[in-house]
């Protein structure tokens, strides 16, 4: 009889655990919290955490964030997603900063049938042929064309060059999309030069660029290496302008580059705390961010991390369920969703269609110049 009651108690406890699990929505977050891309990954995580703190429940159920560091490494990214799916049994995943990391993790999620929303992974290959991977950011063909359009149309600069990290998919892809768009508009590409991640001396490339005399150089670099390039270009007396992409959107670029980054421009999403006018979602995000992080301004990475949570919440509510397959189906029909980075619609390739902005560093601070419509 005692054994019978003990067995009943175990069953009851197990049932209670199952019920508790059913009453919680688990959202995995895999991002680069250490390694080369840690600064961007940490900002994205903080944006997601802010959204979670403001919206801790969906469909009346508690949302639990399960956070895993992908260490800015492709193998670790795949391992992180595997852990979230197999060990933590998450309903959906948010992440990551870095397209190559997203691609590595995406293969695992695709096989398991778990939906993922990418933060700032802009390479087209992240979602290409994928049923379960989505993203809240625009993609590199759009971004590269945006930089080219602004340089050629808005600034009237007719000769350009590119300086690309040959070991980075993000940088290589953006360089190609810039060149293709620039030439299509009638501009001349006078040089296409390369470096590798980790390089610290760009004298040879910059000397060649000075000899080629472009009006502007497209630099699709990460902020740390980009700052070094800008600093060395100033030291060598280069008089051409630089324009970069979203990976340069980091306040540390001014710390690293000093006055050499003055006048540097880059593409960005339709959000920056310096905007004169912002939508209601962006204003709320900015206000709440400054309450939690009074010592630092938000940037597009933190905004995109926030937007991923908003997009996931919207999908679950429209689906009326946190089942992975139903979340996936709802994500696919996301349309005109108000987010920090503008009105977001998911297209047939699971990419976000949204506006693009341009910022410039003036007086040591980012200044939002306005929106640009890329000629793709």
PDB file of C-alpha atoms in Angstrom, residues 259-375:
ATOM      1  CA  UNK A 259      38.968  62.550 -34.640  1.00  0.00           C
ATOM      2  CA  UNK A 260      39.817  60.276 -37.580  1.00  0.00           C
ATOM      3  CA  UNK A 261      36.219  59.028 -37.630  1.00  0.00           C
ATOM      4  CA  UNK A 262      34.771  62.536 -37.978  1.00  0.00           C
ATOM      5  CA  UNK A 263      32.648  62.668 -41.125  1.00  0.00           C
ATOM      6  CA  UNK A 264      32.453  58.885 -41.441  1.00  0.00           C
ATOM      7  CA  UNK A 265      29.052  57.689 -42.679  1.00  0.00           C
ATOM      8  CA  UNK A 266      27.350  54.325 -42.602  1.00  0.00           C
ATOM      9  CA  UNK A 267      24.056  52.692 -43.458  1.00  0.00           C
ATOM     10  CA  UNK A 268      21.812  51.744 -40.591  1.00  0.00           C
ATOM     11  CA  UNK A 269      18.265  50.803 -39.773  1.00  0.00           C
ATOM     12  CA  UNK A 270      15.583  53.460 -39.472  1.00  0.00           C
ATOM     13  CA  UNK A 271      16.433  54.113 -35.827  1.00  0.00           C
ATOM     14  CA  UNK A 272      18.954  56.144 -33.916  1.00  0.00           C
ATOM     15  CA  UNK A 273      18.550  57.981 -30.592  1.00  0.00           C
ATOM     16  CA  UNK A 274      19.613  61.154 -32.422  1.00  0.00           C
ATOM     17  CA  UNK A 275      16.521  61.052 -34.701  1.00  0.00           C
ATOM     18  CA  UNK A 276      14.420  64.199 -34.539  1.00  0.00           C
ATOM     19  CA  UNK A 277      11.249  62.209 -35.129  1.00  0.00           C
ATOM     20  CA  UNK A 278      10.693  58.568 -34.207  1.00  0.00           C
ATOM     21  CA  UNK A 279       7.727  56.240 -34.128  1.00  0.00           C
ATOM     22  CA  UNK A 280       5.859  55.405 -30.918  1.00  0.00           C
ATOM     23  CA  UNK A 281       7.582  52.030 -30.483  1.00  0.00           C
ATOM     24  CA  UNK A 282      11.026  53.594 -30.924  1.00  0.00           C
ATOM     25  CA  UNK A 283      10.245  56.391 -28.466  1.00  0.00           C
ATOM     26  CA  UNK A 284       9.075  53.870 -25.851  1.00  0.00           C
ATOM     27  CA  UNK A 285      12.150  51.712 -26.381  1.00  0.00           C
ATOM     28  CA  UNK A 286      14.505  54.708 -26.063  1.00  0.00           C
ATOM     29  CA  UNK A 287      12.811  55.884 -22.875  1.00  0.00           C
ATOM     30  CA  UNK A 288      12.880  52.447 -21.243  1.00  0.00           C
ATOM     31  CA  UNK A 289      16.458  51.743 -22.346  1.00  0.00           C
ATOM     32  CA  UNK A 290      17.717  54.926 -20.705  1.00  0.00           C
ATOM     33  CA  UNK A 291      16.031  53.958 -17.441  1.00  0.00           C
ATOM     34  CA  UNK A 292      17.905  50.645 -17.365  1.00  0.00           C
ATOM     35  CA  UNK A 293      21.152  51.820 -19.013  1.00  0.00           C
ATOM     36  CA  UNK A 294      21.601  55.504 -18.072  1.00  0.00           C
ATOM     37  CA  UNK A 295      25.319  55.281 -18.845  1.00  0.00           C
ATOM     38  CA  UNK A 296      25.032  54.352 -22.537  1.00  0.00           C
ATOM     39  CA  UNK A 297      22.834  55.161 -25.517  1.00  0.00           C
ATOM     40  CA  UNK A 298      20.913  52.461 -27.353  1.00  0.00           C
ATOM     41  CA  UNK A 299      21.969  51.586 -30.882  1.00  0.00           C
ATOM     42  CA  UNK A 300      20.490  49.528 -33.711  1.00  0.00           C
ATOM     43  CA  UNK A 301      21.809  46.260 -32.270  1.00  0.00           C
ATOM     44  CA  UNK A 302      19.900  46.713 -29.032  1.00  0.00           C
ATOM     45  CA  UNK A 303      16.887  47.876 -31.060  1.00  0.00           C
ATOM     46  CA  UNK A 304      17.005  44.762 -33.257  1.00  0.00           C
ATOM     47  CA  UNK A 305      17.250  42.501 -30.208  1.00  0.00           C
ATOM     48  CA  UNK A 306      14.148  44.233 -28.842  1.00  0.00           C
ATOM     49  CA  UNK A 307      12.354  43.946 -32.181  1.00  0.00           C
ATOM     50  CA  UNK A 308      12.948  40.194 -32.396  1.00  0.00           C
ATOM     51  CA  UNK A 309      11.052  39.710 -29.139  1.00  0.00           C
ATOM     52  CA  UNK A 310       8.244  42.002 -30.349  1.00  0.00           C
ATOM     53  CA  UNK A 311       8.010  40.048 -33.600  1.00  0.00           C
ATOM     54  CA  UNK A 312       7.951  36.702 -31.784  1.00  0.00           C
ATOM     55  CA  UNK A 313       5.298  37.919 -29.335  1.00  0.00           C
ATOM     56  CA  UNK A 314       3.148  39.128 -32.216  1.00  0.00           C
ATOM     57  CA  UNK A 315       3.447  35.782 -34.011  1.00  0.00           C
ATOM     58  CA  UNK A 316       2.544  33.730 -30.926  1.00  0.00           C
ATOM     59  CA  UNK A 317      -0.459  35.937 -30.182  1.00  0.00           C
ATOM     60  CA  UNK A 318      -1.739  35.753 -33.752  1.00  0.00           C
ATOM     61  CA  UNK A 319      -1.194  31.986 -33.790  1.00  0.00           C
ATOM     62  CA  UNK A 320      -2.890  31.606 -30.417  1.00  0.00           C
ATOM     63  CA  UNK A 321      -0.246  29.005 -29.645  1.00  0.00           C
ATOM     64  CA  UNK A 322       3.418  28.602 -28.728  1.00  0.00           C
ATOM     65  CA  UNK A 323       3.818  25.400 -30.749  1.00  0.00           C
ATOM     66  CA  UNK A 324       6.891  25.800 -32.982  1.00  0.00           C
ATOM     67  CA  UNK A 325       5.094  24.955 -36.231  1.00  0.00           C
ATOM     68  CA  UNK A 326       2.292  27.429 -35.535  1.00  0.00           C
ATOM     69  CA  UNK A 327       4.801  30.123 -34.571  1.00  0.00           C
ATOM     70  CA  UNK A 328       6.602  29.512 -37.869  1.00  0.00           C
ATOM     71  CA  UNK A 329       3.381  29.857 -39.854  1.00  0.00           C
ATOM     72  CA  UNK A 330       2.500  33.111 -38.082  1.00  0.00           C
ATOM     73  CA  UNK A 331       5.983  34.580 -38.559  1.00  0.00           C
ATOM     74  CA  UNK A 332       5.608  33.973 -42.274  1.00  0.00           C
ATOM     75  CA  UNK A 333       2.547  36.250 -42.360  1.00  0.00           C
ATOM     76  CA  UNK A 334       4.034  39.148 -40.355  1.00  0.00           C
ATOM     77  CA  UNK A 335       2.886  42.348 -42.025  1.00  0.00           C
ATOM     78  CA  UNK A 336       3.115  46.052 -41.168  1.00  0.00           C
ATOM     79  CA  UNK A 337       4.307  45.333 -37.622  1.00  0.00           C
ATOM     80  CA  UNK A 338       5.364  48.475 -35.703  1.00  0.00           C
ATOM     81  CA  UNK A 339       8.917  47.922 -34.412  1.00  0.00           C
ATOM     82  CA  UNK A 340      11.702  50.168 -33.150  1.00  0.00           C
ATOM     83  CA  UNK A 341      13.483  49.974 -36.512  1.00  0.00           C
ATOM     84  CA  UNK A 342      10.395  50.857 -38.527  1.00  0.00           C
ATOM     85  CA  UNK A 343       7.347  49.108 -39.926  1.00  0.00           C
ATOM     86  CA  UNK A 344       8.334  45.489 -40.529  1.00  0.00           C
ATOM     87  CA  UNK A 345       6.903  43.072 -43.094  1.00  0.00           C
ATOM     88  CA  UNK A 346       8.305  39.578 -43.735  1.00  0.00           C
ATOM     89  CA  UNK A 347       8.569  38.753 -47.429  1.00  0.00           C
ATOM     90  CA  UNK A 348       8.588  35.440 -49.296  1.00  0.00           C
ATOM     91  CA  UNK A 349      12.267  34.804 -48.532  1.00  0.00           C
ATOM     92  CA  UNK A 350      11.699  35.389 -44.783  1.00  0.00           C
ATOM     93  CA  UNK A 351      13.581  38.696 -44.868  1.00  0.00           C
ATOM     94  CA  UNK A 352      12.358  41.951 -43.346  1.00  0.00           C
ATOM     95  CA  UNK A 353      11.257  44.704 -45.677  1.00  0.00           C
ATOM     96  CA  UNK A 354      11.840  48.044 -43.974  1.00  0.00           C
ATOM     97  CA  UNK A 355      13.382  51.462 -44.398  1.00  0.00           C
ATOM     98  CA  UNK A 356      17.103  52.246 -44.367  1.00  0.00           C
ATOM     99  CA  UNK A 357      18.839  55.168 -42.707  1.00  0.00           C
ATOM    100  CA  UNK A 358      22.182  56.947 -43.054  1.00  0.00           C
ATOM    101  CA  UNK A 359      24.158  58.353 -40.123  1.00  0.00           C
ATOM    102  CA  UNK A 360      27.321  60.460 -39.949  1.00  0.00           C
ATOM    103  CA  UNK A 361      29.720  61.065 -37.081  1.00  0.00           C
ATOM    104  CA  UNK A 362      29.735  64.775 -36.305  1.00  0.00           C
ATOM    105  CA  UNK A 363      31.424  66.308 -33.300  1.00  0.00           C
ATOM    106  CA  UNK A 364      32.226  62.836 -32.004  1.00  0.00           C
ATOM    107  CA  UNK A 365      28.573  61.740 -32.053  1.00  0.00           C
ATOM    108  CA  UNK A 366      26.285  59.967 -34.495  1.00  0.00           C
ATOM    109  CA  UNK A 367      23.872  62.184 -36.381  1.00  0.00           C
ATOM    110  CA  UNK A 368      20.941  60.636 -38.224  1.00  0.00           C
ATOM    111  CA  UNK A 369      20.991  62.147 -41.734  1.00  0.00           C
ATOM    112  CA  UNK A 370      17.753  60.625 -42.973  1.00  0.00           C
ATOM    113  CA  UNK A 371      16.382  57.765 -45.024  1.00  0.00           C
ATOM    114  CA  UNK A 372      17.641  56.489 -48.349  1.00  0.00           C
ATOM    115  CA  UNK A 373      15.788  54.434 -50.970  1.00  0.00           C
ATOM    116  CA  UNK A 374      18.292  51.965 -52.444  1.00  0.00           C
ATOM    117  CA  UNK A 375      18.417  51.489 -56.194  1.00  0.00           C
TER     118      UNK A 375
END
